[in-house]
PDB file of C-alpha atoms in Angstrom:
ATOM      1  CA  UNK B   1     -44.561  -8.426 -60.279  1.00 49.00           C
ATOM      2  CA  UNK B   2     -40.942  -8.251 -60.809  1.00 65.00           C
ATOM      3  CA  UNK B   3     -39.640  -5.036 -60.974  1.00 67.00           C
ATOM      4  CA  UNK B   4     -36.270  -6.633 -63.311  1.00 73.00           C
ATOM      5  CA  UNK B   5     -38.814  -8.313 -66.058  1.00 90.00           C
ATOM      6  CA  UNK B   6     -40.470  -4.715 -66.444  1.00 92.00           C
ATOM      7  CA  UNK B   7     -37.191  -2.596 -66.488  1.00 93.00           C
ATOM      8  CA  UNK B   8     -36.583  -4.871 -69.443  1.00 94.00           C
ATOM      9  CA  UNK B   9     -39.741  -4.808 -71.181  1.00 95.00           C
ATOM     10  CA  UNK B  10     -39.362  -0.871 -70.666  1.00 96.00           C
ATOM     11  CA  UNK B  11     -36.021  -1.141 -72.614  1.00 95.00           C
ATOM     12  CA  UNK B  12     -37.655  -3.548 -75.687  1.00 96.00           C
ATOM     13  CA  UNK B  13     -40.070  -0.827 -75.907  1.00 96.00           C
ATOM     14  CA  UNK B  14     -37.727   1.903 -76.487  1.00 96.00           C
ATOM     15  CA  UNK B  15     -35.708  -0.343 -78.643  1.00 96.00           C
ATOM     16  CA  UNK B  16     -39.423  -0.534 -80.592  1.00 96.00           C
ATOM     17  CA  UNK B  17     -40.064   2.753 -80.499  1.00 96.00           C
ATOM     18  CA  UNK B  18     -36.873   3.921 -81.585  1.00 95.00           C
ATOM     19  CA  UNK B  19     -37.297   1.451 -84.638  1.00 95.00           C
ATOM     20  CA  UNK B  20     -40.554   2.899 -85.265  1.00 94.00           C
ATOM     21  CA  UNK B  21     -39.233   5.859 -85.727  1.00 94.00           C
ATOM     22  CA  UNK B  22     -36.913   5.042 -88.110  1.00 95.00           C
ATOM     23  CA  UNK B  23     -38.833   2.906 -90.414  1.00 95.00           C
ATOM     24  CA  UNK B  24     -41.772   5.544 -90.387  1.00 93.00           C
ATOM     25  CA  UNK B  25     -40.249   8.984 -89.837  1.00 94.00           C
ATOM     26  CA  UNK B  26     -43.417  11.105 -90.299  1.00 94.00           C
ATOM     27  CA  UNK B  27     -44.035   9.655 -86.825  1.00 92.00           C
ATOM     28  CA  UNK B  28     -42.156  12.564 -85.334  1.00 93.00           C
ATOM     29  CA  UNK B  29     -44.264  14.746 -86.598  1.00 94.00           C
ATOM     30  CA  UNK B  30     -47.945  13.609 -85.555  1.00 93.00           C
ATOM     31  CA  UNK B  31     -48.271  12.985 -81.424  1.00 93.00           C
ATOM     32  CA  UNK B  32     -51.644  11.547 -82.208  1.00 94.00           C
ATOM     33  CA  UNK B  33     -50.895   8.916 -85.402  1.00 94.00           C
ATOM     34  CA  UNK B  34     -47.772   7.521 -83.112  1.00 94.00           C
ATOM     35  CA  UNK B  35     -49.454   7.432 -80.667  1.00 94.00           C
ATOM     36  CA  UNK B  36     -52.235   4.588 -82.240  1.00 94.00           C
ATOM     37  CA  UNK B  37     -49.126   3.659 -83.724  1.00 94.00           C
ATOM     38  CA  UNK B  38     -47.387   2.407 -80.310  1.00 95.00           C
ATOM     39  CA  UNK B  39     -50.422   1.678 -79.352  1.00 94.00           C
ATOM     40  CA  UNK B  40     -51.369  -0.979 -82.054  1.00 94.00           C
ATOM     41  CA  UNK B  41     -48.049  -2.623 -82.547  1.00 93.00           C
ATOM     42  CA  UNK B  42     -46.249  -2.602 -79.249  1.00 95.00           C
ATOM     43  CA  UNK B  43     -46.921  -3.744 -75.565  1.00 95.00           C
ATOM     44  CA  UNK B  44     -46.175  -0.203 -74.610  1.00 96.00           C
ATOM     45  CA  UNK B  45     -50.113  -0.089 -72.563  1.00 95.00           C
ATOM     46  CA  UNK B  46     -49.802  -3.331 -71.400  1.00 95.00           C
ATOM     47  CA  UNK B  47     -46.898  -2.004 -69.906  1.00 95.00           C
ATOM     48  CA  UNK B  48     -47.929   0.814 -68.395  1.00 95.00           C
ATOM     49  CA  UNK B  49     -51.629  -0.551 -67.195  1.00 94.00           C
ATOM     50  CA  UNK B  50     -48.818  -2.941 -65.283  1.00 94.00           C
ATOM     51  CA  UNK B  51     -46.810  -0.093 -64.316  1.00 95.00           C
ATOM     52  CA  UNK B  52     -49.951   2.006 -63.409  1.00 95.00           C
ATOM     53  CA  UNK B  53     -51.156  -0.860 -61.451  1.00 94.00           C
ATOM     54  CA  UNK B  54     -48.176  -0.993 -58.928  1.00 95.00           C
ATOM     55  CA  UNK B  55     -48.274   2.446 -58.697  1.00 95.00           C
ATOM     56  CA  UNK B  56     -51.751   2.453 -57.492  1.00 95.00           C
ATOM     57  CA  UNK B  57     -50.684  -0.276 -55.004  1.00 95.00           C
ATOM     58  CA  UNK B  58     -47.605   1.297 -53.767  1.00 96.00           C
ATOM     59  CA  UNK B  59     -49.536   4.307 -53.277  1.00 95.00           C
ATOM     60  CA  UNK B  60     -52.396   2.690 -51.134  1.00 96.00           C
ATOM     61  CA  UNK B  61     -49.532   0.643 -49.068  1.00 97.00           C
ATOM     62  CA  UNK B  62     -47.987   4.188 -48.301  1.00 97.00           C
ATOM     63  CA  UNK B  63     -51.236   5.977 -47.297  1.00 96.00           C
ATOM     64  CA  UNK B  64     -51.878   2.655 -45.135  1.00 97.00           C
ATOM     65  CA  UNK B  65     -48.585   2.685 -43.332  1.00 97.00           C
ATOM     66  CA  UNK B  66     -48.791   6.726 -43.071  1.00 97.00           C
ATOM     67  CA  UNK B  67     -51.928   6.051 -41.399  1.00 96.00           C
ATOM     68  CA  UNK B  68     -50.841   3.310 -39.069  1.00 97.00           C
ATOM     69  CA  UNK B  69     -47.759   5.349 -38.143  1.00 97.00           C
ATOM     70  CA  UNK B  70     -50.254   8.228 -37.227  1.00 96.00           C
ATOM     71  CA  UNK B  71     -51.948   6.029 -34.985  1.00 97.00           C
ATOM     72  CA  UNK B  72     -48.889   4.630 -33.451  1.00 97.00           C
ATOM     73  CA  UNK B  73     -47.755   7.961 -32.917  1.00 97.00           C
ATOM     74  CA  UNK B  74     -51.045   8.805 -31.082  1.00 97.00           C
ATOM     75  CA  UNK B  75     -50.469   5.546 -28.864  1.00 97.00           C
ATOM     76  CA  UNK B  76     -46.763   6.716 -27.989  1.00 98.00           C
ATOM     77  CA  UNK B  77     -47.712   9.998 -27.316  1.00 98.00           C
ATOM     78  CA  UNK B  78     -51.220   8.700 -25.066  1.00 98.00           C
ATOM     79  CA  UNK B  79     -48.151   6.218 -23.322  1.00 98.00           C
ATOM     80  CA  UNK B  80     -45.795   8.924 -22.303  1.00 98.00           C
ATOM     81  CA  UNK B  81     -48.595  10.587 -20.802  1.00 98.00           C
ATOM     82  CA  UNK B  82     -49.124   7.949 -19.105  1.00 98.00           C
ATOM     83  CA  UNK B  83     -45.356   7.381 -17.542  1.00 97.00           C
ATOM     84  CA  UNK B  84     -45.356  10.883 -17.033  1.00 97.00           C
ATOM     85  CA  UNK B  85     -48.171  10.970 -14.873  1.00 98.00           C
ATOM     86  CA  UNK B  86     -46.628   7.844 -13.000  1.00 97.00           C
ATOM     87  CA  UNK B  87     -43.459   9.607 -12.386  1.00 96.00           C
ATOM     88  CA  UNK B  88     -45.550  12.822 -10.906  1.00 96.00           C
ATOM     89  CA  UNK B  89     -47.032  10.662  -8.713  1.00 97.00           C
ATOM     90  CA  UNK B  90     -44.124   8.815  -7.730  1.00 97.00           C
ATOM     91  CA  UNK B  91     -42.291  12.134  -6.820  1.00 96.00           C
ATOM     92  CA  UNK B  92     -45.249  13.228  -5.038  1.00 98.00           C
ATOM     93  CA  UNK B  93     -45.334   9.848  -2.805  1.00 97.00           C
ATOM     94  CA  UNK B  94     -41.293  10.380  -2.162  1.00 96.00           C
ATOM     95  CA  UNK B  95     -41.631  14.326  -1.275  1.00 97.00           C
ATOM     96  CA  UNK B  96     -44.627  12.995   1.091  1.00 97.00           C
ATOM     97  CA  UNK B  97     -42.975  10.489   2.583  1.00 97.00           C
ATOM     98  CA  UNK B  98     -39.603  12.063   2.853  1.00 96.00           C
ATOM     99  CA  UNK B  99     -37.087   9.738   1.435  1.00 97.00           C
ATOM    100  CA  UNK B 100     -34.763  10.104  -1.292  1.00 96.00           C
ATOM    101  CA  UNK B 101     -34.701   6.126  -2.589  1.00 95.00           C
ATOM    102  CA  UNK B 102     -37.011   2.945  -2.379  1.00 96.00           C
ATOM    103  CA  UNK B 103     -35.857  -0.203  -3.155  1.00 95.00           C
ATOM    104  CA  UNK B 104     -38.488  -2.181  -4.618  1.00 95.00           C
ATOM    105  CA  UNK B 105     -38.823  -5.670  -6.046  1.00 95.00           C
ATOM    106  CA  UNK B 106     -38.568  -4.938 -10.104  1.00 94.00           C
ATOM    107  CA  UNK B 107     -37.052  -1.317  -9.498  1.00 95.00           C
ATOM    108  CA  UNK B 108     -35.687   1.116  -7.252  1.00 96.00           C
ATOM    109  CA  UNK B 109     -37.032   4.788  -7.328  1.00 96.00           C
ATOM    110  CA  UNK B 110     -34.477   7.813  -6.409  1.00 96.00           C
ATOM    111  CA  UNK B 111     -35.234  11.487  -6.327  1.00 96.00           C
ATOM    112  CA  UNK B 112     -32.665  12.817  -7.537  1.00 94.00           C
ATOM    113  CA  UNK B 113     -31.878  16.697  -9.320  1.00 92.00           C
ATOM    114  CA  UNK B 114     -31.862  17.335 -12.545  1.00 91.00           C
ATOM    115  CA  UNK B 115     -28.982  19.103 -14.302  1.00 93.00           C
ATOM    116  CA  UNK B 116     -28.909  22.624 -14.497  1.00 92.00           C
ATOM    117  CA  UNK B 117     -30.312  24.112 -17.475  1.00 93.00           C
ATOM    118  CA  UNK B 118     -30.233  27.940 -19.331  1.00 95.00           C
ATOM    119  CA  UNK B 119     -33.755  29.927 -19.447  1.00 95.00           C
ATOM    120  CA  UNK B 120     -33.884  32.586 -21.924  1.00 96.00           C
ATOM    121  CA  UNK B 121     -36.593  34.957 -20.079  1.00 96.00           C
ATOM    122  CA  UNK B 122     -35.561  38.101 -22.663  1.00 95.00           C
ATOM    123  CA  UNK B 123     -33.577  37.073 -25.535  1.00 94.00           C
ATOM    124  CA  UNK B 124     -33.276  40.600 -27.152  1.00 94.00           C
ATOM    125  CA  UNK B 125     -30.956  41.195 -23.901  1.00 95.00           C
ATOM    126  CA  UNK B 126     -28.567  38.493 -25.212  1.00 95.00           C
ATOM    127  CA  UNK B 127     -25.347  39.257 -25.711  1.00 94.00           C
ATOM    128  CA  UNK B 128     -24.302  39.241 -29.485  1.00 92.00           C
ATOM    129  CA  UNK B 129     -21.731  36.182 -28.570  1.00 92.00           C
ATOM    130  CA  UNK B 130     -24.464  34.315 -26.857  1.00 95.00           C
ATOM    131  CA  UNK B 131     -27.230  34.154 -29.733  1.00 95.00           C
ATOM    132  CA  UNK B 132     -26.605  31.803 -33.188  1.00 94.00           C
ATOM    133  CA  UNK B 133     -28.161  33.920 -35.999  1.00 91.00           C
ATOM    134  CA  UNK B 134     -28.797  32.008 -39.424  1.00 94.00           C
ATOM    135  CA  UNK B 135     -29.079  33.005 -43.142  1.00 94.00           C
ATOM    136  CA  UNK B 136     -30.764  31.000 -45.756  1.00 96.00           C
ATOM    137  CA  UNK B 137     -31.656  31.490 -49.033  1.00 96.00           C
ATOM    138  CA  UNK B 138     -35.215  33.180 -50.011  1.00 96.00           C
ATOM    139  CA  UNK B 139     -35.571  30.685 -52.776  1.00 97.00           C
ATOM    140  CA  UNK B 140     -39.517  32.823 -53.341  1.00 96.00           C
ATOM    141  CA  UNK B 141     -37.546  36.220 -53.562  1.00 96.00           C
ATOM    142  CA  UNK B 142     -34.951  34.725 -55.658  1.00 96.00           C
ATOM    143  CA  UNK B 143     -37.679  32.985 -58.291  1.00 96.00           C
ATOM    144  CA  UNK B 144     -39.609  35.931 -58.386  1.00 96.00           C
ATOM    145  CA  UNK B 145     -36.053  37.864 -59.483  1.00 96.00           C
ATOM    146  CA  UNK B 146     -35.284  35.368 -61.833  1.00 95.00           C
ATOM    147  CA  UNK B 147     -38.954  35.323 -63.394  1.00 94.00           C
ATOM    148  CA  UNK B 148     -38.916  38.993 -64.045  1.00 96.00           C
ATOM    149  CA  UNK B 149     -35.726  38.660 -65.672  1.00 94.00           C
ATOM    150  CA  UNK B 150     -33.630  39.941 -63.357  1.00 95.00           C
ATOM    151  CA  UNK B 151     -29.840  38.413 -62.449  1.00 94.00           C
ATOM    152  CA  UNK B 152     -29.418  36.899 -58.641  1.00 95.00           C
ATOM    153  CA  UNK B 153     -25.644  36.454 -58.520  1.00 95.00           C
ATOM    154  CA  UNK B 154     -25.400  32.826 -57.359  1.00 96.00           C
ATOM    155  CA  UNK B 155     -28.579  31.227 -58.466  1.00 96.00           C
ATOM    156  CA  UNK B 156     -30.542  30.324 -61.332  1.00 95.00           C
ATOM    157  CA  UNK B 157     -33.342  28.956 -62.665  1.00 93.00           C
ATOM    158  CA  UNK B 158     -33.578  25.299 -62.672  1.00 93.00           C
ATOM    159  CA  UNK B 159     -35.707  23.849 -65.411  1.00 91.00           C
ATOM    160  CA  UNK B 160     -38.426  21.370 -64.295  1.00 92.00           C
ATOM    161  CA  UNK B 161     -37.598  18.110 -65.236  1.00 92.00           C
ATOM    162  CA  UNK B 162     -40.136  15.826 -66.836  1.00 89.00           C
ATOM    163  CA  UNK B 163     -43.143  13.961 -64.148  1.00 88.00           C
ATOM    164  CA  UNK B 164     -45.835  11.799 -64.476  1.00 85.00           C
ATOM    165  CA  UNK B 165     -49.139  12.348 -63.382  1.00 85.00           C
ATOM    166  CA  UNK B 166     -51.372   9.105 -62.416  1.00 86.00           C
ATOM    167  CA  UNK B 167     -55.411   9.953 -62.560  1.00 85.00           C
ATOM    168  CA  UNK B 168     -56.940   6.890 -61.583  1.00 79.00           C
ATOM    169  CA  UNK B 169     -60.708   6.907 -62.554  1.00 75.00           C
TER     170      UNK B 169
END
């Protein structure tokens, strides 16, 4: 389905409805009568069945790919094991053997040292100049302010915008 051919028959629907509206303004008024209305003389849920319908689809394609990513995640993760253990062994077999490189035919292996590296063993101890400390906002202490009427200098309540809900049966 062709995502331009539906943005336009979204916009020839709110062209309808908007005439709709004007040529029977009690519409306004009743949810339920313009409702049968849109329904009876416009394409407005053929529309959305099609628009529900590649929703659904999308939605399935993103659980499948979630799913496949979760699995290739699991495969990476069961593969680095894997080198891992290889490279034990292969320092192991050095160490044993007492040399520092072998040339082989596809690769040469080298024991060499790793870069030094900081260990915090008792970080209250830290200097002040040697720790990062950071400060975000409590946005749950801030919208429980703001719901009991109170002011929080530099925020304020955002008004939920308009979503759709999908129940497929």
């Amino acid at each position: 389905m062709n995502s331009n051919y539906l943005a336009y028959d979204v916009t020839v629907l709110e062209r309808e409805f908007a005439d709709l509206l004007a040529a029977y303004p009690e519409l306004a008024e009743d949810e339920e009568l313009r409702a049968d209305m849109i329904e009876g003389s416009t394409a407005a849920f053929d529309v959305l069945t099609r628009l529900v319908n590649i929703e659904r689809d999308a939605d399935s394609m993103s659980k499948a790919v979630a799913g496949r990513i979760s699995d290739l995640q699991a495969r990476k993760q069961r593969a680095e094991k894997r080198r891992d253990m290889a490279r034990t062994l292969m320092l192991r077999v050095m160490h044993a053997a007492g040399i520092r490189k072998a040339p082989l035919v596809e690769a040469t292996v080298s024991v060499s040292k790793r870069r030094d590296s900081v260990e915090i063993v008792e970080e209250a101890k830290l200097p002040r100049d040697c720790v990062k400390v950071t400060v975000a906002p409590d946005k749950t202490a801030i919208k429980a302010r703001l719901d009991a009427g109170q002011a929080v200098p530099g925020a304020r309540l955002k008004v939920g915008e308009p979503m759709i809900t999908v129940r497929a049966v």
